[in-house]
Amino acid sequence: MESRKPNIGRREFVRFGGAGLSGLAFARLLGSETSEAAEIENPHAVRPSHFGPRAKNIIYLHMVGAPSQLDLFDHKPLLSKWDGKPCPPEVTAGRDFAFLGKTSTLAASQWKFNRHGESGQSISELLPHLHTVADDIAIVRSMHTEEINHAPAQMFLHSGFGRGGRPSLGSWVTYGLGSENEDLPSYVVLLSGPPGGAGTSLWSTGFLPSVYQGIQFRSAGDPVLFLSSPAGHTPGDRRDVLDTLGRMNAMHEDETGDPEIQTRIAQYEMAFRMQTSVPDLMDISGESAATLAAYGAEPGKASFANNCLLARRLVQRGVRMIELYDSDWDHHNNLKTRLPQKCGDVDQAMAALVTDLKRHGLLDETLVVWGSEFGRTPLGQSKGGTGQTAPGRDHHKDAFTIWMTGGGVRGGVSHGETDDFGMDIVKDGVHVHDLNATILHQLGLDHEKLTYRYQGREFRLTDVEGKIIQEILT
């Protein structure tokens, strides 16, 4: 029988349909037959890895603005002797700084460092809770990047490219592996404070199909924008709209072969299921009092602590990629006041996350990464860029620190070294491409094989570089 076009125009459909984002999965939840359009291949389906993975999920803790590694992880006793003195000219010769100009006065850390755990990891007194998991984390003190300002460096860290238009790490991961959860997005973003200078491009799909976009969850109102159905629409009303939408999308697919139509269908389907799954996920009030206290989490409050607890809940539900962004780490001045405040925001919760993942038997299969877009100089900086009034530290791309745990990472190890001032790497440098190659490797993905053809060439997250940091892996 010849197929018959729907007797409703696109404008009428948009005006009167009221489908919202409830989508094609309405049929499945009602127990009726799946609509014709929903039978198109599912872009969220699990895909095989290149080799046996050590991790199934990743939680990425990004400190927006770049914490000072010299005050948290990279202890430099020599700086105490040089505090307030001009830096030797050979140390800064030929080097670019974001704001310091010709200033070259060295600044020691104002906080004590001690060794912790059986491994003797050197960590600042500003992170007392992280001390308790020192034997679980690998600290890489020899990171370096290509970009010196926030937005380009954030994009470079997440996409391997210092400008917009490329897929983020999370998009590459979900494109390569798919999702093990049919009721939630495979890539979830949680914010405590505003996003970085690069904004939503940090979880963009770039030229990958948009189905692999990171989805931001919110703490107030709808957890996901536009998730709720329009008021006054019955299930029957929406069934009629979804049937029409399915036929229209199927026709459009036949005419154009556009893969974004499959994306649209899959997202409608996912969105309806999310109307039930997301509110249940976001309600942490059912967690035990001991768990809430361990994280410092408070139900109904927007905080990094709540987001860390939500990250564990997302891992339990099979979400592949979870990224937490915590803002206000850009300390060009008032470091003595602002850095302890920010450490107080995150220290307890991120240590609790590691401990809680272990308690639930999830750490072995969950890779946790903590870091930022670059580091900070050993030179003092005030608000005006010179002098020592309420000093802070400027951007530094040539040496910074990250830490990792879980998912096949060796706990209690330190990797890489910087010089006596913390200005340059002197041993085992790790480029951002190396970090991303290692993350993909632990998820069972070969960074050289995970490619996507666009505009006539093959692209990958690590461009034409990247080597695995074998020394920190089990």
Tab-separated table of C-alpha atoms in Angstrom:
chain	number	residue	atom	x	y	z
A	1	MET	CA	0.000	0.000	0.000
A	2	GLU	CA	1.277	3.442	-0.853
A	3	SER	CA	2.412	5.336	2.236
A	4	ARG	CA	0.286	8.307	3.123
A	5	LYS	CA	1.752	11.629	4.269
A	6	PRO	CA	0.528	12.994	7.586
A	7	ASN	CA	-2.351	15.415	7.226
A	8	ILE	CA	-0.742	18.026	9.462
A	9	GLY	CA	1.728	20.672	8.360
A	10	ARG	CA	4.997	21.340	10.155
A	11	ARG	CA	3.836	24.735	11.442
A	12	GLU	CA	0.590	23.314	12.764
A	13	PHE	CA	2.517	20.467	14.345
A	14	VAL	CA	4.876	22.808	16.188
A	15	ARG	CA	2.051	25.140	17.189
A	16	PHE	CA	-0.431	22.605	18.492
A	17	GLY	CA	1.602	19.456	19.136
A	18	GLY	CA	3.105	20.205	22.525
A	19	ALA	CA	5.451	17.251	22.408
A	20	GLY	CA	8.167	19.036	24.336
A	21	LEU	CA	11.079	16.642	24.743
A	22	SER	CA	9.025	13.652	25.840
A	23	GLY	CA	9.741	11.926	22.539
A	24	LEU	CA	9.285	8.646	20.846
A	25	ALA	CA	9.920	6.517	23.918
A	26	PHE	CA	6.390	7.299	25.122
A	27	ALA	CA	5.217	4.191	23.280
A	28	ARG	CA	7.707	1.990	25.089
A	29	LEU	CA	6.721	3.282	28.532
A	30	LEU	CA	3.029	2.793	27.789
A	31	GLY	CA	3.731	-0.783	26.755
A	32	SER	CA	2.521	-0.286	23.193
A	33	GLU	CA	4.477	-1.098	20.061
A	34	THR	CA	7.567	0.964	19.329
A	35	SER	CA	6.896	3.525	16.637
A	36	GLU	CA	8.378	3.044	13.193
A	37	ALA	CA	10.813	5.926	13.538
A	38	ALA	CA	12.256	4.574	16.766
A	39	GLU	CA	13.470	1.428	14.995
A	40	ILE	CA	16.339	3.371	13.432
A	41	GLU	CA	19.729	2.303	14.769
A	42	ASN	CA	20.344	3.648	18.269
A	43	PRO	CA	23.392	5.964	18.332
A	44	HIS	CA	23.653	5.422	22.110
A	45	ALA	CA	24.139	1.665	21.736
A	46	VAL	CA	27.168	0.122	23.446
A	47	ARG	CA	30.073	-0.327	21.061
A	48	PRO	CA	33.076	-2.592	21.582
A	49	SER	CA	36.322	-1.089	22.810
A	50	HIS	CA	39.575	-1.577	20.911
A	51	PHE	CA	40.952	-3.779	23.702
A	52	GLY	CA	40.086	-4.796	27.235
A	53	PRO	CA	39.321	-1.665	29.298
A	54	ARG	CA	40.484	-1.063	32.850
A	55	ALA	CA	37.739	1.522	33.421
A	56	LYS	CA	34.107	1.665	32.339
A	57	ASN	CA	33.350	5.217	33.453
A	58	ILE	CA	35.181	8.475	34.031
A	59	ILE	CA	34.617	11.262	36.545
A	60	TYR	CA	36.554	14.383	35.591
A	61	LEU	CA	36.937	17.086	38.253
A	62	HIS	CA	37.926	20.318	36.510
A	63	MET	CA	38.943	23.269	38.680
A	64	VAL	CA	38.075	26.239	36.473
A	65	GLY	CA	40.757	28.914	36.531
A	66	ALA	CA	43.810	26.829	37.510
A	67	PRO	CA	44.791	26.155	41.141
A	68	SER	CA	48.353	26.856	42.220
A	69	GLN	CA	50.206	23.556	42.116
A	70	LEU	CA	53.067	25.179	44.053
A	71	ASP	CA	50.748	25.657	47.035
A	72	LEU	CA	48.978	22.306	46.809
A	73	PHE	CA	51.192	19.550	45.381
A	74	ASP	CA	54.603	20.710	44.149
A	75	HIS	CA	56.614	21.663	47.221
A	76	LYS	CA	59.639	23.883	46.533
A	77	PRO	CA	61.663	24.552	49.719
A	78	LEU	CA	64.154	26.713	47.799
A	79	LEU	CA	61.412	29.270	47.180
A	80	SER	CA	61.403	30.045	50.910
A	81	LYS	CA	64.991	31.215	50.638
A	82	TRP	CA	64.212	33.327	47.586
A	83	ASP	CA	60.857	34.689	48.757
A	84	GLY	CA	60.489	38.330	47.710
A	85	LYS	CA	63.765	38.326	45.794
A	86	PRO	CA	64.220	38.841	42.051
A	87	CYS	CA	64.156	35.639	40.067
A	88	PRO	CA	67.460	34.790	38.345
A	89	PRO	CA	67.152	36.210	34.815
A	90	GLU	CA	68.067	32.933	33.153
A	91	VAL	CA	64.952	31.322	34.670
A	92	THR	CA	62.559	33.749	32.978
A	93	ALA	CA	64.553	34.500	29.813
A	94	GLY	CA	62.500	34.165	26.654
A	95	ARG	CA	59.375	33.198	28.560
A	96	ASP	CA	55.867	34.581	28.119
A	97	PHE	CA	53.486	35.281	30.996
A	98	ALA	CA	49.844	36.262	30.701
A	99	PHE	CA	49.902	39.347	32.942
A	100	LEU	CA	53.183	39.641	34.813
A	101	GLY	CA	55.073	41.598	32.192
A	102	LYS	CA	58.623	42.187	33.415
A	103	THR	CA	57.895	41.316	37.038
A	104	SER	CA	60.203	38.575	38.280
A	105	THR	CA	59.920	38.472	42.090
A	106	LEU	CA	59.762	34.952	43.512
A	107	ALA	CA	57.049	34.003	46.010
A	108	ALA	CA	57.241	31.056	48.393
A	109	SER	CA	54.229	29.032	49.380
A	110	GLN	CA	52.593	30.227	52.591
A	111	TRP	CA	51.488	26.731	53.583
A	112	LYS	CA	53.214	23.676	54.986
A	113	PHE	CA	53.705	20.426	53.133
A	114	ASN	CA	53.923	16.981	54.717
A	115	ARG	CA	54.154	13.404	53.496
A	116	HIS	CA	51.076	11.244	53.793
A	117	GLY	CA	50.143	7.593	53.620
A	118	GLU	CA	52.509	4.670	53.325
A	119	SER	CA	53.562	6.081	49.959
A	120	GLY	CA	54.669	9.396	51.470
A	121	GLN	CA	52.835	11.574	48.968
A	122	SER	CA	53.724	15.260	49.421
A	123	ILE	CA	50.507	17.277	49.789
A	124	SER	CA	49.799	20.728	51.230
A	125	GLU	CA	48.075	21.317	54.553
A	126	LEU	CA	45.272	22.995	52.563
A	127	LEU	CA	43.962	19.551	51.566
A	128	PRO	CA	43.634	17.620	54.851
A	129	HIS	CA	40.927	15.279	53.593
A	130	LEU	CA	42.859	14.382	50.458
A	131	HIS	CA	45.679	13.279	52.786
A	132	THR	CA	43.474	10.317	53.783
A	133	VAL	CA	43.451	8.906	50.248
A	134	ALA	CA	47.088	9.668	49.418
A	135	ASP	CA	47.798	5.983	48.796
A	136	ASP	CA	44.965	5.776	46.255
A	137	ILE	CA	46.019	8.609	43.947
A	138	ALA	CA	48.765	9.057	41.374
A	139	ILE	CA	50.095	12.630	41.273
A	140	VAL	CA	51.544	13.860	37.989
A	141	ARG	CA	53.667	16.949	38.669
A	142	SER	CA	55.028	17.414	35.153
A	143	MET	CA	52.030	18.425	33.061
A	144	HIS	CA	52.433	21.034	30.315
A	145	THR	CA	50.195	22.543	27.662
A	146	GLU	CA	50.273	24.847	24.635
A	147	GLU	CA	47.947	27.665	25.693
A	148	ILE	CA	48.537	30.441	28.234
A	149	ASN	CA	45.040	31.954	28.605
A	150	HIS	CA	41.995	30.324	30.126
A	151	ALA	CA	39.504	29.757	27.308
A	152	PRO	CA	42.039	28.449	24.749
A	153	ALA	CA	43.741	26.294	27.408
A	154	GLN	CA	40.415	24.856	28.587
A	155	MET	CA	39.503	23.974	25.007
A	156	PHE	CA	42.956	22.509	24.407
A	157	LEU	CA	42.679	20.326	27.517
A	158	HIS	CA	39.251	19.040	26.568
A	159	SER	CA	39.478	18.844	22.781
A	160	GLY	CA	43.173	18.837	21.919
A	161	PHE	CA	42.742	22.132	20.086
A	162	GLY	CA	42.923	25.695	21.395
A	163	ARG	CA	39.920	27.007	19.483
A	164	GLY	CA	36.297	25.979	19.201
A	165	GLY	CA	34.843	23.477	16.768
A	166	ARG	CA	36.430	20.229	17.922
A	167	PRO	CA	34.735	17.457	19.936
A	168	SER	CA	35.348	17.348	23.668
A	169	LEU	CA	36.919	14.409	25.478
A	170	GLY	CA	33.501	13.341	26.758
A	171	SER	CA	32.045	13.406	23.256
A	172	TRP	CA	34.911	11.281	21.918
A	173	VAL	CA	34.395	8.800	24.765
A	174	THR	CA	30.657	8.431	24.227
A	175	TYR	CA	31.104	8.307	20.441
A	176	GLY	CA	33.648	5.517	20.882
A	177	LEU	CA	31.866	3.443	23.520
A	178	GLY	CA	28.174	4.359	23.584
A	179	SER	CA	26.140	4.105	26.779
A	180	GLU	CA	25.169	1.344	29.200
A	181	ASN	CA	22.162	3.315	30.437
A	182	GLU	CA	19.033	3.755	28.337
A	183	ASP	CA	17.386	6.223	30.708
A	184	LEU	CA	20.094	8.853	31.150
A	185	PRO	CA	22.516	10.674	28.860
A	186	SER	CA	25.887	9.010	28.377
A	187	TYR	CA	27.675	12.327	29.099
A	188	VAL	CA	26.561	14.490	32.045
A	189	VAL	CA	27.947	17.873	33.126
A	190	LEU	CA	27.541	19.323	36.639
A	191	LEU	CA	28.509	22.896	37.550
A	192	SER	CA	29.304	24.564	40.865
A	193	GLY	CA	29.549	28.184	39.815
A	194	PRO	CA	29.702	29.521	36.254
A	195	PRO	CA	31.432	27.534	33.497
A	196	GLY	CA	34.911	28.396	32.326
A	197	GLY	CA	35.844	31.068	29.834
A	198	ALA	CA	35.270	28.572	27.033
A	199	GLY	CA	31.683	28.052	28.222
A	200	THR	CA	29.582	25.233	26.833
A	201	SER	CA	32.132	24.494	24.115
A	202	LEU	CA	33.923	22.470	26.798
A	203	TRP	CA	31.293	19.749	26.448
A	204	SER	CA	30.480	20.291	22.783
A	205	THR	CA	30.425	17.577	20.138
A	206	GLY	CA	32.164	19.785	17.590
A	207	PHE	CA	31.778	17.987	14.254
A	208	LEU	CA	30.627	14.699	15.808
A	209	PRO	CA	26.868	13.974	15.699
A	210	SER	CA	25.166	16.120	18.319
A	211	VAL	CA	23.816	13.064	20.143
A	212	TYR	CA	27.220	12.898	21.865
A	213	GLN	CA	26.887	16.362	23.407
A	214	GLY	CA	27.342	16.693	27.145
A	215	ILE	CA	24.056	17.384	28.949
A	216	GLN	CA	24.132	19.859	31.826
A	217	PHE	CA	22.135	18.920	34.911
A	218	ARG	CA	20.943	21.758	37.175
A	219	SER	CA	20.167	21.929	40.875
A	220	ALA	CA	17.174	24.310	40.689
A	221	GLY	CA	14.013	24.065	38.589
A	222	ASP	CA	14.019	21.390	35.918
A	223	PRO	CA	17.213	19.336	36.336
A	224	VAL	CA	17.494	19.516	32.541
A	225	LEU	CA	16.131	22.492	30.605
A	226	PHE	CA	12.833	21.867	28.792
A	227	LEU	CA	12.524	18.383	30.282
A	228	SER	CA	8.954	18.834	31.529
A	229	SER	CA	5.983	18.297	29.260
A	230	PRO	CA	3.733	21.244	28.402
A	231	ALA	CA	0.898	21.776	30.872
A	232	GLY	CA	-2.485	20.356	30.025
A	233	HIS	CA	-1.418	17.570	27.672
A	234	THR	CA	-2.678	14.040	28.280
A	235	PRO	CA	-0.791	10.877	27.363
A	236	GLY	CA	-3.239	10.390	24.502
A	237	ASP	CA	-2.511	13.859	23.136
A	238	ARG	CA	1.175	13.202	23.206
A	239	ARG	CA	0.720	9.781	21.609
A	240	ASP	CA	-0.931	11.422	18.619
A	241	VAL	CA	1.841	13.999	18.349
A	242	LEU	CA	4.580	11.377	18.634
A	243	ASP	CA	2.995	9.225	15.947
A	244	THR	CA	2.914	12.210	13.613
A	245	LEU	CA	6.449	13.194	14.540
A	246	GLY	CA	7.641	9.663	13.852
A	247	ARG	CA	6.104	9.619	10.379
A	248	MET	CA	7.506	13.052	9.531
A	249	ASN	CA	10.985	12.143	10.676
A	250	ALA	CA	10.882	8.858	8.781
A	251	MET	CA	9.889	10.697	5.597
A	252	HIS	CA	12.638	13.256	6.079
A	253	GLU	CA	15.171	10.476	6.674
A	254	ASP	CA	14.120	8.754	3.447
A	255	GLU	CA	14.494	12.006	1.522
A	256	THR	CA	17.825	13.244	2.887
A	257	GLY	CA	19.690	10.442	4.648
A	258	ASP	CA	20.710	13.055	7.222
A	259	PRO	CA	22.229	11.306	10.296
A	260	GLU	CA	21.082	14.183	12.508
A	261	ILE	CA	17.516	12.889	12.064
A	262	GLN	CA	18.550	9.718	13.887
A	263	THR	CA	20.015	11.937	16.571
A	264	ARG	CA	16.740	13.819	16.876
A	265	ILE	CA	14.733	10.613	17.166
A	266	ALA	CA	17.092	9.154	19.767
A	267	GLN	CA	17.013	12.345	21.817
A	268	TYR	CA	13.204	12.475	21.848
A	269	GLU	CA	13.212	8.888	23.025
A	270	MET	CA	15.833	9.519	25.688
A	271	ALA	CA	14.160	12.705	26.894
A	272	PHE	CA	10.896	11.033	27.749
A	273	ARG	CA	12.635	8.386	29.825
A	274	MET	CA	14.626	11.131	31.546
A	275	GLN	CA	11.404	12.652	32.858
A	276	THR	CA	11.344	9.780	35.333
A	277	SER	CA	15.011	8.890	35.736
A	278	VAL	CA	16.502	12.377	36.256
A	279	PRO	CA	14.360	13.568	39.201
A	280	ASP	CA	15.003	10.252	40.935
A	281	LEU	CA	18.742	10.601	40.355
A	282	MET	CA	18.925	14.207	41.556
A	283	ASP	CA	17.095	13.512	44.827
A	284	ILE	CA	19.921	12.727	47.240
A	285	SER	CA	17.699	12.932	50.318
A	286	GLY	CA	17.497	9.137	50.390
A	287	GLU	CA	21.228	8.809	51.018
A	288	SER	CA	22.208	7.927	54.572
A	289	ALA	CA	23.056	10.660	57.041
A	290	ALA	CA	26.585	9.248	57.251
A	291	THR	CA	27.054	9.500	53.488
A	292	LEU	CA	25.750	13.074	53.329
A	293	ALA	CA	28.034	14.045	56.199
A	294	ALA	CA	31.053	12.372	54.583
A	295	TYR	CA	30.650	14.488	51.455
A	296	GLY	CA	29.398	17.587	53.239
A	297	ALA	CA	26.373	17.403	50.944
A	298	GLU	CA	23.002	19.025	51.647
A	299	PRO	CA	19.897	17.926	49.692
A	300	GLY	CA	18.483	20.721	47.557
A	301	LYS	CA	21.663	22.789	47.647
A	302	ALA	CA	23.856	23.563	44.645
A	303	SER	CA	27.431	22.688	45.618
A	304	PHE	CA	30.527	20.804	44.555
A	305	ALA	CA	29.853	18.380	47.415
A	306	ASN	CA	26.382	17.569	46.096
A	307	ASN	CA	27.812	17.157	42.609
A	308	CYS	CA	30.440	14.686	43.831
A	309	LEU	CA	27.715	12.588	45.426
A	310	LEU	CA	25.659	12.820	42.244
A	311	ALA	CA	28.709	11.651	40.292
A	312	ARG	CA	28.813	8.443	42.319
A	313	ARG	CA	25.071	7.954	41.757
A	314	LEU	CA	25.544	8.495	38.015
A	315	VAL	CA	28.307	5.896	37.888
A	316	GLN	CA	26.030	3.442	39.681
A	317	ARG	CA	23.476	3.992	36.908
A	318	GLY	CA	25.989	3.309	34.148
A	319	VAL	CA	26.582	6.861	32.914
A	320	ARG	CA	29.803	6.774	30.900
A	321	MET	CA	31.232	10.287	31.327
A	322	ILE	CA	30.589	12.678	34.224
A	323	GLU	CA	32.344	16.029	34.371
A	324	LEU	CA	32.271	18.407	37.323
A	325	TYR	CA	33.309	22.037	36.857
A	326	ASP	CA	34.109	24.087	39.952
A	327	SER	CA	34.719	27.804	39.374
A	328	ASP	CA	36.771	30.651	40.894
A	329	TRP	CA	40.296	29.202	40.947
A	330	ASP	CA	41.837	32.138	39.032
A	331	HIS	CA	43.913	33.668	41.837
A	332	HIS	CA	45.984	36.530	40.462
A	333	ASN	CA	45.757	38.231	43.848
A	334	ASN	CA	44.639	37.544	47.436
A	335	LEU	CA	45.962	33.998	47.201
A	336	LYS	CA	46.332	33.764	50.973
A	337	THR	CA	42.582	34.204	51.454
A	338	ARG	CA	41.068	32.821	48.270
A	339	LEU	CA	42.988	29.558	47.898
A	340	PRO	CA	42.054	28.201	51.361
A	341	GLN	CA	38.414	29.103	50.688
A	342	LYS	CA	38.381	27.167	47.438
A	343	CYS	CA	40.198	24.194	48.938
A	344	GLY	CA	37.536	24.168	51.638
A	345	ASP	CA	34.884	23.932	48.909
A	346	VAL	CA	36.310	20.786	47.313
A	347	ASP	CA	38.697	18.930	49.627
A	348	GLN	CA	36.222	16.979	51.734
A	349	ALA	CA	33.947	16.039	48.867
A	350	MET	CA	36.586	14.838	46.423
A	351	ALA	CA	38.231	12.694	49.101
A	352	ALA	CA	34.801	11.322	50.066
A	353	LEU	CA	34.132	10.510	46.404
A	354	VAL	CA	37.263	8.343	46.222
A	355	THR	CA	36.395	6.601	49.499
A	356	ASP	CA	32.734	6.120	48.560
A	357	LEU	CA	33.587	4.654	45.157
A	358	LYS	CA	35.847	2.166	46.940
A	359	ARG	CA	33.139	1.317	49.458
A	360	HIS	CA	30.683	0.546	46.657
A	361	GLY	CA	33.239	-1.494	44.710
A	362	LEU	CA	33.240	1.062	41.890
A	363	LEU	CA	36.715	2.603	42.042
A	364	ASP	CA	38.391	-0.218	40.131
A	365	GLU	CA	36.165	0.469	37.137
A	366	THR	CA	35.887	4.251	37.477
A	367	LEU	CA	38.707	6.562	36.420
A	368	VAL	CA	38.773	9.808	38.427
A	369	VAL	CA	40.818	12.733	37.087
A	370	TRP	CA	41.446	16.018	38.942
A	371	GLY	CA	43.087	19.003	37.314
A	372	SER	CA	42.790	22.232	35.373
A	373	GLU	CA	43.820	23.955	32.171
A	374	PHE	CA	47.300	24.983	33.354
A	375	GLY	CA	49.222	25.909	36.514
A	376	ARG	CA	50.643	28.949	38.296
A	377	THR	CA	54.040	30.637	38.304
A	378	PRO	CA	56.488	30.734	41.222
A	379	LEU	CA	56.468	34.515	40.744
A	380	GLY	CA	54.313	36.771	42.898
A	381	GLN	CA	51.606	38.893	41.286
A	382	SER	CA	49.299	41.554	42.699
A	383	LYS	CA	46.065	42.851	41.213
A	384	GLY	CA	47.887	45.446	39.152
A	385	GLY	CA	50.408	42.926	37.866
A	386	THR	CA	53.371	44.238	39.884
A	387	GLY	CA	54.339	44.624	43.514
A	388	GLN	CA	53.509	42.386	46.470
A	389	THR	CA	50.193	43.794	47.770
A	390	ALA	CA	47.781	40.878	48.332
A	391	PRO	CA	49.855	38.724	45.987
A	392	GLY	CA	48.659	35.893	43.809
A	393	ARG	CA	50.165	33.930	40.940
A	394	ASP	CA	49.993	34.286	37.150
A	395	HIS	CA	49.174	31.647	34.525
A	396	HIS	CA	51.847	29.049	33.819
A	397	LYS	CA	51.546	26.593	30.934
A	398	ASP	CA	54.971	24.952	31.227
A	399	ALA	CA	54.504	23.071	34.502
A	400	PHE	CA	51.428	22.065	36.492
A	401	THR	CA	49.918	19.146	38.406
A	402	ILE	CA	47.006	16.739	38.041
A	403	TRP	CA	46.063	13.626	39.964
A	404	MET	CA	44.251	10.443	38.958
A	405	THR	CA	42.854	7.413	40.726
A	406	GLY	CA	40.880	4.236	40.048
A	407	GLY	CA	40.400	2.508	36.716
A	408	GLY	CA	43.806	0.826	36.566
A	409	VAL	CA	45.841	3.745	37.951
A	410	ARG	CA	48.556	2.892	40.471
A	411	GLY	CA	47.828	4.528	43.778
A	412	GLY	CA	50.477	6.214	45.886
A	413	VAL	CA	52.824	7.106	43.035
A	414	SER	CA	54.296	10.426	41.948
A	415	HIS	CA	55.335	11.044	38.362
A	416	GLY	CA	57.511	13.761	36.915
A	417	GLU	CA	59.541	16.559	38.468
A	418	THR	CA	59.991	20.292	38.061
A	419	ASP	CA	63.073	22.368	38.804
A	420	ASP	CA	63.845	23.943	42.184
A	421	PHE	CA	61.628	26.936	41.432
A	422	GLY	CA	58.777	24.947	39.855
A	423	MET	CA	59.258	26.829	36.604
A	424	ASP	CA	60.314	24.058	34.214
A	425	ILE	CA	59.951	20.297	33.945
A	426	VAL	CA	63.184	18.396	34.475
A	427	LYS	CA	61.914	14.800	34.403
A	428	ASP	CA	59.143	12.831	32.680
A	429	GLY	CA	57.134	15.630	31.091
A	430	VAL	CA	53.488	14.872	30.315
A	431	HIS	CA	51.728	16.806	27.560
A	432	VAL	CA	47.959	17.294	27.499
A	433	HIS	CA	47.833	14.905	24.518
A	434	ASP	CA	49.584	12.284	26.668
A	435	LEU	CA	46.995	12.723	29.414
A	436	ASN	CA	44.112	12.313	26.981
A	437	ALA	CA	45.749	9.322	25.305
A	438	THR	CA	46.091	7.700	28.739
A	439	ILE	CA	42.473	8.397	29.681
A	440	LEU	CA	41.244	6.819	26.444
A	441	HIS	CA	43.613	3.873	26.926
A	442	GLN	CA	42.161	3.079	30.348
A	443	LEU	CA	38.700	3.040	28.770
A	444	GLY	CA	39.879	0.524	26.170
A	445	LEU	CA	40.240	3.040	23.341
A	446	ASP	CA	43.330	3.424	21.164
A	447	HIS	CA	43.744	7.184	20.721
A	448	GLU	CA	45.271	6.631	17.273
A	449	LYS	CA	42.302	4.551	16.100
A	450	LEU	CA	39.477	6.607	17.620
A	451	THR	CA	38.970	8.877	14.606
A	452	TYR	CA	36.206	10.651	12.730
A	453	ARG	CA	36.326	11.720	9.107
A	454	TYR	CA	35.407	15.367	8.594
A	455	GLN	CA	36.077	17.733	5.700
A	456	GLY	CA	38.158	15.154	3.889
A	457	ARG	CA	40.505	14.084	6.668
A	458	GLU	CA	40.587	11.915	9.765
A	459	PHE	CA	40.520	13.766	13.101
A	460	ARG	CA	41.338	12.471	16.571
A	461	LEU	CA	41.440	13.888	20.098
A	462	THR	CA	45.230	13.764	20.357
A	463	ASP	CA	45.945	15.225	16.895
A	464	VAL	CA	49.187	13.525	15.754
A	465	GLU	CA	50.733	13.165	19.216
A	466	GLY	CA	50.096	11.427	22.518
A	467	LYS	CA	51.791	8.634	24.432
A	468	ILE	CA	50.478	6.545	27.298
A	469	ILE	CA	51.774	7.406	30.808
A	470	GLN	CA	52.622	3.768	31.518
A	471	GLU	CA	54.489	4.569	34.739
A	472	ILE	CA	51.280	5.401	36.641
A	473	LEU	CA	49.303	2.386	35.423
A	474	THR	CA	48.977	-1.047	36.980
